[in-house]
Coordinates of C-alpha atoms in Angstrom, one line a residue:
X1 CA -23.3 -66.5 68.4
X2 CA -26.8 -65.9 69.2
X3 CA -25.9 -63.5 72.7
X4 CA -22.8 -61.8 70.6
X5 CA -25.1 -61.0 67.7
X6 CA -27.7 -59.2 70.3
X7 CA -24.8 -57.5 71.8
X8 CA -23.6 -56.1 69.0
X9 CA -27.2 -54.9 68.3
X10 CA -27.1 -53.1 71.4
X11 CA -23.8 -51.5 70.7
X12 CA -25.2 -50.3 67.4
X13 CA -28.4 -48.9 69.0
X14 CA -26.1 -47.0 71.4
X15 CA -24.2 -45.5 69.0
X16 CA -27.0 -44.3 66.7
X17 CA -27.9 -42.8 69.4
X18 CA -25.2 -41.1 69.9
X19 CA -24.8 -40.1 66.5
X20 CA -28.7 -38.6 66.9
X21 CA -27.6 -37.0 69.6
X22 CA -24.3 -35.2 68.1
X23 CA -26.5 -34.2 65.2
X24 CA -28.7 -32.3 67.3
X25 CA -25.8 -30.6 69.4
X26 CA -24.4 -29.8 65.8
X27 CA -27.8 -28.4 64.6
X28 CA -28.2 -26.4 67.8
X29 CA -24.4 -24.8 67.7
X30 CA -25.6 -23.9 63.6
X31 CA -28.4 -22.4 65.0
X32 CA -26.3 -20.4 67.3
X33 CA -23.8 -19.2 64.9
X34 CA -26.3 -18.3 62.5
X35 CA -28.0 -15.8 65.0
X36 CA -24.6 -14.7 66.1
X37 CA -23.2 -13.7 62.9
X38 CA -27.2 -12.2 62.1
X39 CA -26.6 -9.9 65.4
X40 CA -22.7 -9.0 64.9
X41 CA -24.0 -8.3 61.2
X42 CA -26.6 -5.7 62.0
X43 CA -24.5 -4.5 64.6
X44 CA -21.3 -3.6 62.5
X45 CA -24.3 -2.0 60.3
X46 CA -25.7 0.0 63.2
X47 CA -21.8 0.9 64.0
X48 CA -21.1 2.0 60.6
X49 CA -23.9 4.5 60.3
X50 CA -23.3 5.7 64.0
X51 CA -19.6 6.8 63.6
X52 CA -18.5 9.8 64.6
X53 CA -17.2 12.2 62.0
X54 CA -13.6 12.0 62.0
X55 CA -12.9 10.2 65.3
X56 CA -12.6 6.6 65.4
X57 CA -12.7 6.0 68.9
X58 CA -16.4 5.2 69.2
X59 CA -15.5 2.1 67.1
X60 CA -14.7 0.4 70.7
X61 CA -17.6 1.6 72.7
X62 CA -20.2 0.7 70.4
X63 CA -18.8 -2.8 69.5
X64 CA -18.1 -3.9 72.9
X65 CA -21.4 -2.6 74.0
X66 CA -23.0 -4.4 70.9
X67 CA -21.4 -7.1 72.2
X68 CA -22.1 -7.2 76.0
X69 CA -25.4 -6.7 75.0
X70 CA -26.6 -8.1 72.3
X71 CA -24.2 -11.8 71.8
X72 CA -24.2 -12.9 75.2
X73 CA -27.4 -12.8 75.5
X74 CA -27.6 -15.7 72.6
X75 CA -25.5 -17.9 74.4
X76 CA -27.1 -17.0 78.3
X77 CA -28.9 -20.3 78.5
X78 CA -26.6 -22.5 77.3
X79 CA -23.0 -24.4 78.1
X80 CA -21.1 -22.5 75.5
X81 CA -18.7 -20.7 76.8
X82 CA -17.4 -17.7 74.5
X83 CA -14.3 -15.6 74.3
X84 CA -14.0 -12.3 72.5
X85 CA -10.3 -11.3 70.9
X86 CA -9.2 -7.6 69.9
X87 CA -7.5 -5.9 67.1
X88 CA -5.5 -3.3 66.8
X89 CA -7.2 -0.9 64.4
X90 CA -4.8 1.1 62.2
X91 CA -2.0 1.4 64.5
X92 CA -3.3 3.7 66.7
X93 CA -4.4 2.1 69.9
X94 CA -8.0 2.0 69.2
X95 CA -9.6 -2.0 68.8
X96 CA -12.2 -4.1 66.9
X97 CA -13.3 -6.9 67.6
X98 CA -11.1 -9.5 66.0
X99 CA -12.0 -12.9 66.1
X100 CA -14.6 -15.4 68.2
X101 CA -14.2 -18.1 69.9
X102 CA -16.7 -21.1 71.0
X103 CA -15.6 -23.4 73.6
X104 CA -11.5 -22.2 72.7
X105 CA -12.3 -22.9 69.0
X106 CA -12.0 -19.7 66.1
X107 CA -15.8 -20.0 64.6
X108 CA -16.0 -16.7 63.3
X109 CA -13.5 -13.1 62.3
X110 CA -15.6 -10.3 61.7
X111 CA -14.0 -7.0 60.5
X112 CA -15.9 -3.5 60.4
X113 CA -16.4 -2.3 57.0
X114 CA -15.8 1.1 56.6
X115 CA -16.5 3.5 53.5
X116 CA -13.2 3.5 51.1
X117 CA -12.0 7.2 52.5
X118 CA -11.6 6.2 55.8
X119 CA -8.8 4.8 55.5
X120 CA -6.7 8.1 55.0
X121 CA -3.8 8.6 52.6
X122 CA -0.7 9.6 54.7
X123 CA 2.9 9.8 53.9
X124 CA 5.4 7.3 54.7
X125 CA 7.8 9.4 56.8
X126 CA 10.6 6.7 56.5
X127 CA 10.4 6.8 52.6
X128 CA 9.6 10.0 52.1
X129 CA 6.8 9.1 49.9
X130 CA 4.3 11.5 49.9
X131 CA 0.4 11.7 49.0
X132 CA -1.2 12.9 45.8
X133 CA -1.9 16.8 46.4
X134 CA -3.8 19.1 44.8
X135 CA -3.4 23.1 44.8
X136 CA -5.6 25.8 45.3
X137 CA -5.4 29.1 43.7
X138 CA -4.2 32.4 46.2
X139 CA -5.6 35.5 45.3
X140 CA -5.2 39.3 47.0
X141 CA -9.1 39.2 47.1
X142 CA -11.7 36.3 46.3
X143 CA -12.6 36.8 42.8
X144 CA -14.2 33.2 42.0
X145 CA -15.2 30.0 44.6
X146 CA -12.0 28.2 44.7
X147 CA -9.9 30.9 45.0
X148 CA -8.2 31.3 48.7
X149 CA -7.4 34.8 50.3
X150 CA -5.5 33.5 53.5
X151 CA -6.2 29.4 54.3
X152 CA -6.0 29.1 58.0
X153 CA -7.8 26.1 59.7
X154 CA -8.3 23.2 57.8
X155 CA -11.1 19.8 58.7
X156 CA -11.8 16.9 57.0
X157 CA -15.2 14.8 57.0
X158 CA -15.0 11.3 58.2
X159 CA -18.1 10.1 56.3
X160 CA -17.8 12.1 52.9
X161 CA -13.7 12.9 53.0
X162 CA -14.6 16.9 52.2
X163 CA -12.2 19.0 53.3
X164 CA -13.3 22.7 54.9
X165 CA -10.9 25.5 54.8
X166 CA -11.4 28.0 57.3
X167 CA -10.3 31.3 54.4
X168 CA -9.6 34.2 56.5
X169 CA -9.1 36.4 54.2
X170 CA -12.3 36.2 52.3
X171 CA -14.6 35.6 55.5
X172 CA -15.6 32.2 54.7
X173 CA -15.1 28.3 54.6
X174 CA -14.6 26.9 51.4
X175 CA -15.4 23.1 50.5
X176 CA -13.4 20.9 48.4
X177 CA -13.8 17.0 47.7
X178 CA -11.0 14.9 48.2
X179 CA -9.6 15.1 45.1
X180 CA -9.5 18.8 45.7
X181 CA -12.7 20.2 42.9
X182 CA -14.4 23.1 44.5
X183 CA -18.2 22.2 46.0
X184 CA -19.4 25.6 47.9
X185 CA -18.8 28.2 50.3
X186 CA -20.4 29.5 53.0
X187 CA -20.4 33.0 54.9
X188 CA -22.8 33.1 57.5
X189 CA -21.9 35.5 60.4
X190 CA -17.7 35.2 59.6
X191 CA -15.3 37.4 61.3
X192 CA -11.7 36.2 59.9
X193 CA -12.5 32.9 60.9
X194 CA -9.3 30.8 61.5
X195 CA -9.6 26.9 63.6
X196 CA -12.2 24.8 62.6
X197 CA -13.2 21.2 63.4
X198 CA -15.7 18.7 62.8
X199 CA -18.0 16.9 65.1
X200 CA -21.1 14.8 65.3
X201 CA -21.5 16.3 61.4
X202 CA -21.8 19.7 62.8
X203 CA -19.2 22.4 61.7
X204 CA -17.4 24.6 64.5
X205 CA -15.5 27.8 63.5
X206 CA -13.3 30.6 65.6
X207 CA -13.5 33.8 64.4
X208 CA -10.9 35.2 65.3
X209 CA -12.3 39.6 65.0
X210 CA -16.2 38.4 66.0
X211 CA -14.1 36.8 69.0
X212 CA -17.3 34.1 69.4
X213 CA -17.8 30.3 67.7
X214 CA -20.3 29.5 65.8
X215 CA -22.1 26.1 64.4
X216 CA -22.8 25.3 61.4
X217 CA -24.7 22.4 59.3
X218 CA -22.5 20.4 56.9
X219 CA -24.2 21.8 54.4
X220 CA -23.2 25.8 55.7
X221 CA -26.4 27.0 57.2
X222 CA -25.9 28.4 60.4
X223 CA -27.4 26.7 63.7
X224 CA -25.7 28.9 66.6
X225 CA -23.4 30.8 68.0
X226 CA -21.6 31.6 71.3
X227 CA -19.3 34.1 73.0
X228 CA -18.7 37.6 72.7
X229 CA -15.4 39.8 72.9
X230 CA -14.2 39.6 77.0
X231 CA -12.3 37.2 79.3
X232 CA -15.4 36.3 81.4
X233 CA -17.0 32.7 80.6
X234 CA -18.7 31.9 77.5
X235 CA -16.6 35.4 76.3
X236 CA -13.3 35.3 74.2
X237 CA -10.4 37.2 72.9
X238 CA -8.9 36.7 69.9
X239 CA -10.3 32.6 69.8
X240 CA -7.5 31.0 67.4
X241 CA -7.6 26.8 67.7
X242 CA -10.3 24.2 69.1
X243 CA -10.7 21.0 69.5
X244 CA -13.9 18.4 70.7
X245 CA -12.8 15.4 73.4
X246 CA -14.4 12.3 72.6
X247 CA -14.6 11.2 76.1
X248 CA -17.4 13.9 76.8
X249 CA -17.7 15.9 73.8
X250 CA -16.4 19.2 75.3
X251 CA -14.8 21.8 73.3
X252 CA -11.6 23.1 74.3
X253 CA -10.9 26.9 72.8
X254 CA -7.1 28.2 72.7
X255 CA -7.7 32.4 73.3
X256 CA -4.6 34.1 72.1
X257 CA -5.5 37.5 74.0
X258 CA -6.8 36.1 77.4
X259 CA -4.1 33.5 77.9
X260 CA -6.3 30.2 78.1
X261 CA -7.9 27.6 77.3
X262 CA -11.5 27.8 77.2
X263 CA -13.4 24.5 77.9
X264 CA -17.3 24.1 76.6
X265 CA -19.8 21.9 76.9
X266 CA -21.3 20.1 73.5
X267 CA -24.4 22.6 74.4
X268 CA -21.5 25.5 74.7
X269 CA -22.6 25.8 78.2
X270 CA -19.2 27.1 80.5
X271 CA -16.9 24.3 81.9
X272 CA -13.8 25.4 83.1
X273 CA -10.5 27.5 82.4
X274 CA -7.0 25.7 81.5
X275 CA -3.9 27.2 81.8
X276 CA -4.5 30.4 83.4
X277 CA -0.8 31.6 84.4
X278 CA 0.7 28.9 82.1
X279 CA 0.5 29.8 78.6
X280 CA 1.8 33.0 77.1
X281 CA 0.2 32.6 73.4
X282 CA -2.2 29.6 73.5
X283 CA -2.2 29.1 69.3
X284 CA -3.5 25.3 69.0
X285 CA -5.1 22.4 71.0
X286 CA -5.6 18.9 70.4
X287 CA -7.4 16.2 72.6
X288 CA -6.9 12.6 72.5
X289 CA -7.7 10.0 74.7
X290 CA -6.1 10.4 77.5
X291 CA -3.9 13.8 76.9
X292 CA -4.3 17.4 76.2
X293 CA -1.8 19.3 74.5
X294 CA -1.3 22.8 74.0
X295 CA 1.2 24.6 71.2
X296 CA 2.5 28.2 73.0
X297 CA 3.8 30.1 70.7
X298 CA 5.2 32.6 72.6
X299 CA 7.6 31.0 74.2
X300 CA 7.5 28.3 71.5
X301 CA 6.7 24.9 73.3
X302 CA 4.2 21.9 73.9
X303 CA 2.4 22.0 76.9
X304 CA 0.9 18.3 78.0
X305 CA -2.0 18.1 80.1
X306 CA -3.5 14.8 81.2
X307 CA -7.1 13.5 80.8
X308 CA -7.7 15.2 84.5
X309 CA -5.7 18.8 83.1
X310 CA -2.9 18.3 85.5
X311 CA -0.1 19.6 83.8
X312 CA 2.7 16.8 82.9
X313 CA 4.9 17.2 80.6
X314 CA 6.6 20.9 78.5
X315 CA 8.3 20.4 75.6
X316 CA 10.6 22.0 73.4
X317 CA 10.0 20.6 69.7
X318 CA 13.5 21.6 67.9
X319 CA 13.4 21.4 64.3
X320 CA 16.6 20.8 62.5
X321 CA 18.1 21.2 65.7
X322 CA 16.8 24.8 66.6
X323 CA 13.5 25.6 68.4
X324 CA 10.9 25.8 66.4
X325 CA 9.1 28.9 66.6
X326 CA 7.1 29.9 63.9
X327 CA 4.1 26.9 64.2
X328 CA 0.3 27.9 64.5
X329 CA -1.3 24.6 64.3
X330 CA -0.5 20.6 64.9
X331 CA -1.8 17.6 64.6
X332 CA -1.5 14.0 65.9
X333 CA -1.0 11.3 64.0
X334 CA -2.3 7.3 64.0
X335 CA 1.3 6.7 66.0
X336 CA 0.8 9.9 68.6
X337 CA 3.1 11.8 66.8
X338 CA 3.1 15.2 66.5
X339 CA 2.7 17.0 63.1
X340 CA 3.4 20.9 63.0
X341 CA 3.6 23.0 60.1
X342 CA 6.0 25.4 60.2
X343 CA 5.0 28.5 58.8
X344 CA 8.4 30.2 58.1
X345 CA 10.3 27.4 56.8
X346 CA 7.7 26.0 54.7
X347 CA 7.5 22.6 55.3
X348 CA 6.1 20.0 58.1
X349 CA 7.9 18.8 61.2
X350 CA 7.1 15.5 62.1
X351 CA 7.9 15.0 66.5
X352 CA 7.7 11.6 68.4
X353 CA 6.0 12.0 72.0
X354 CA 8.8 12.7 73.4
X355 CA 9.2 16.2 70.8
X356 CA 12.6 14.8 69.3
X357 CA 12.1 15.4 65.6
X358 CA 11.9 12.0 63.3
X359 CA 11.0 13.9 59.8
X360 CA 10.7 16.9 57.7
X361 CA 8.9 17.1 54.2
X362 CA 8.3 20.0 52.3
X363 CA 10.0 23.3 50.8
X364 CA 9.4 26.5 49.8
X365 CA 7.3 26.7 46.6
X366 CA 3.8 25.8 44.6
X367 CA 3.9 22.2 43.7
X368 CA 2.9 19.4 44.9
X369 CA 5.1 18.5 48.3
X370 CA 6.1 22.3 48.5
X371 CA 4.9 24.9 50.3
X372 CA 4.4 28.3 51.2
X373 CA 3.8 29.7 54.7
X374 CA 2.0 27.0 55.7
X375 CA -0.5 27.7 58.0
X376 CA -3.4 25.1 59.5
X377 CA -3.3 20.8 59.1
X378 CA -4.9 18.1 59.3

């Protein structure tokens, strides 16, 4: 009894040792966590500020780098091992960090908060449901801020959801919120501007008579401008569309009278030519990660470029079963679909990759879901 009773001592020893021992390894992996979800924290923080206007494809760079960088770091001296899983953000190809895992077991599934307007309003192509609109009044001449002499490009903030008509007519760009109330003007140097886009919270504007861009503040005060009328570099003619990569931040120019694209440095230094001897009527341009399309509208088609501007793909966007030939200005959608408005038909064609048309909303008139002319989108 006597050796079975000191056995069972021993056994008990053991195992509150053991138990010591887990409620270390517990307290360390607590630790661990703690300062893990402490870095991811400040790091979705960081990425939140550091977004780019309207493009959400820095979202992957920063977190992963975050990650690499910053989490690994936590975990470099001891046994843990770690695996990182991605989600899909918003259907469009672009990731976030979706879950962790510690030694194959889910311990944490951060998400990236973002303000409430990024998530955009779009319509439901397959039920036709459209978006809360709002409506701007058109006047011969601009007789009060709010009033619109001939809307041509149109941009929208990432960060604040403003939206910046490029107004042709009145030499200016106009600001609205996003429910559509007036907020200001400005004027600086305009020359019938027409594209605009927004980048890095910097405004960019073609003026179509100055044949130059310029660059504004968000705010409308004027920082610089380039180009001057000719079809040497850094000079334009007739400078309709433009569009900034987010690989490398270069702008890419459509020039209606020289026939090109014209590519630009974020410092509006020269780059390089596209399309000399290819387009006809260069009207529109839009970059995405690994493509460069081009709307002609001369001979009315889609030229695709790839990320190295080799020329892949030309295609013929038919809608309601007849060429469409009346479009200045496309977008692309979260699904890589191409969205054109159509200016003599008044309404939106909605194109797969492939150009095959898979919707149409929108007909001639002034209310909401009805159009006329339609030129610029976003």
């Amino acid at each position: 009894f006597k050796r079975s009773h000191e056995a069972l001592q021993v056994r008990e020893n053991i195992l509150l040792s053991r138990v010591d021992e887990i409620e270390k390894e517990y307290n360390s992996k607590t630790q661990e966590m703690n300062k893990l979800v402490e870095a991811l924290n400040k790091e979705m923080k960081q990425c939140e500020e550091n977004l780019s206007d309207n493009k959400l494809t820095d979202v992957t760079e920063i977190v992963r780098t975050a990650i690499d960088e910053k989490i690994r770091e936590l975990i470099a001296d001891t046994d843990t091992s770690i695996e990182f899983e991605w989600d899909n953000l918003f259907e469009t190809g672009i990731e976030q960090l979706g879950s962790i895992k510690l030694n194959g077991e889910t311990m944490i599934s951060p998400t990236i908060i973002f303000p409430p307007h990024v998530k955009p309003v779009v319509p439901d192509y397959k039920t036709k449901q459209l978006p809360t609109a709002y409506c701007c009044k058109k006047s011969s001449e601009q007789k009060s801020p709010g009033e619109l002499n001939y809307a041509c490009g149109i941009a929208i903030h990432y960060k604040t959801g403003n939206i910046y008509i490029a107004d042709l007519g009145s030499h200016c760009v106009q600001v609205f919120s996003y429910n559509g109330e007036y907020l200001f003007m400005f004027s600086e140097m305009m020359n019938q501007p027409v594209g605009i886009c927004i980048s890095h919270n910097k405004v960019f504007v073609t003026q179509l008579s100055g044949h130059c861009i310029n660059m504004y503040e968000l705010e409308g005060k004027l920082i610089k401008s380039v180009g001057s009328e000719g079809n040497r570099r850094a000079q334009f003619n007739y400078p309709l569309g433009l569009d900034v990569s987010d690989r490398n931040n270069n702008f890419y120019v459509c020039e209606e009278g020289n026939e090109r694209i014209q590519i630009l440095s974020k410092e509006f230094n020269y780059v390089c030519m596209l399309g000399i001897g290819t387009f006809a009527s260069p009207r529109d341009v839009k970059v995405t990660r690994d493509r460069v399309l081009v709307l002609d509208g001369s001979d009315p088609c889609m030229f695709v470029f790839n990320s190295d501007h080799v020329l892949t793909n030309r295609l013929i966007t038919r809608g309601d079963g007849k060429q469409t030939r009346n479009s200045f200005c496309f977008d692309i959608d979260r699904e890589y679909n191409i969205v054109m408005s159509d200016y003599r038909n008044h309404c939106v064609y909605v194109f797969n990759q492939e150009g095959e048309q898979i919707h149409k909303f929108g007909k001639e008139g002034q209310g909401i879901g009805e159009f006329y002319r339609p030129f610029g989108i976003a």
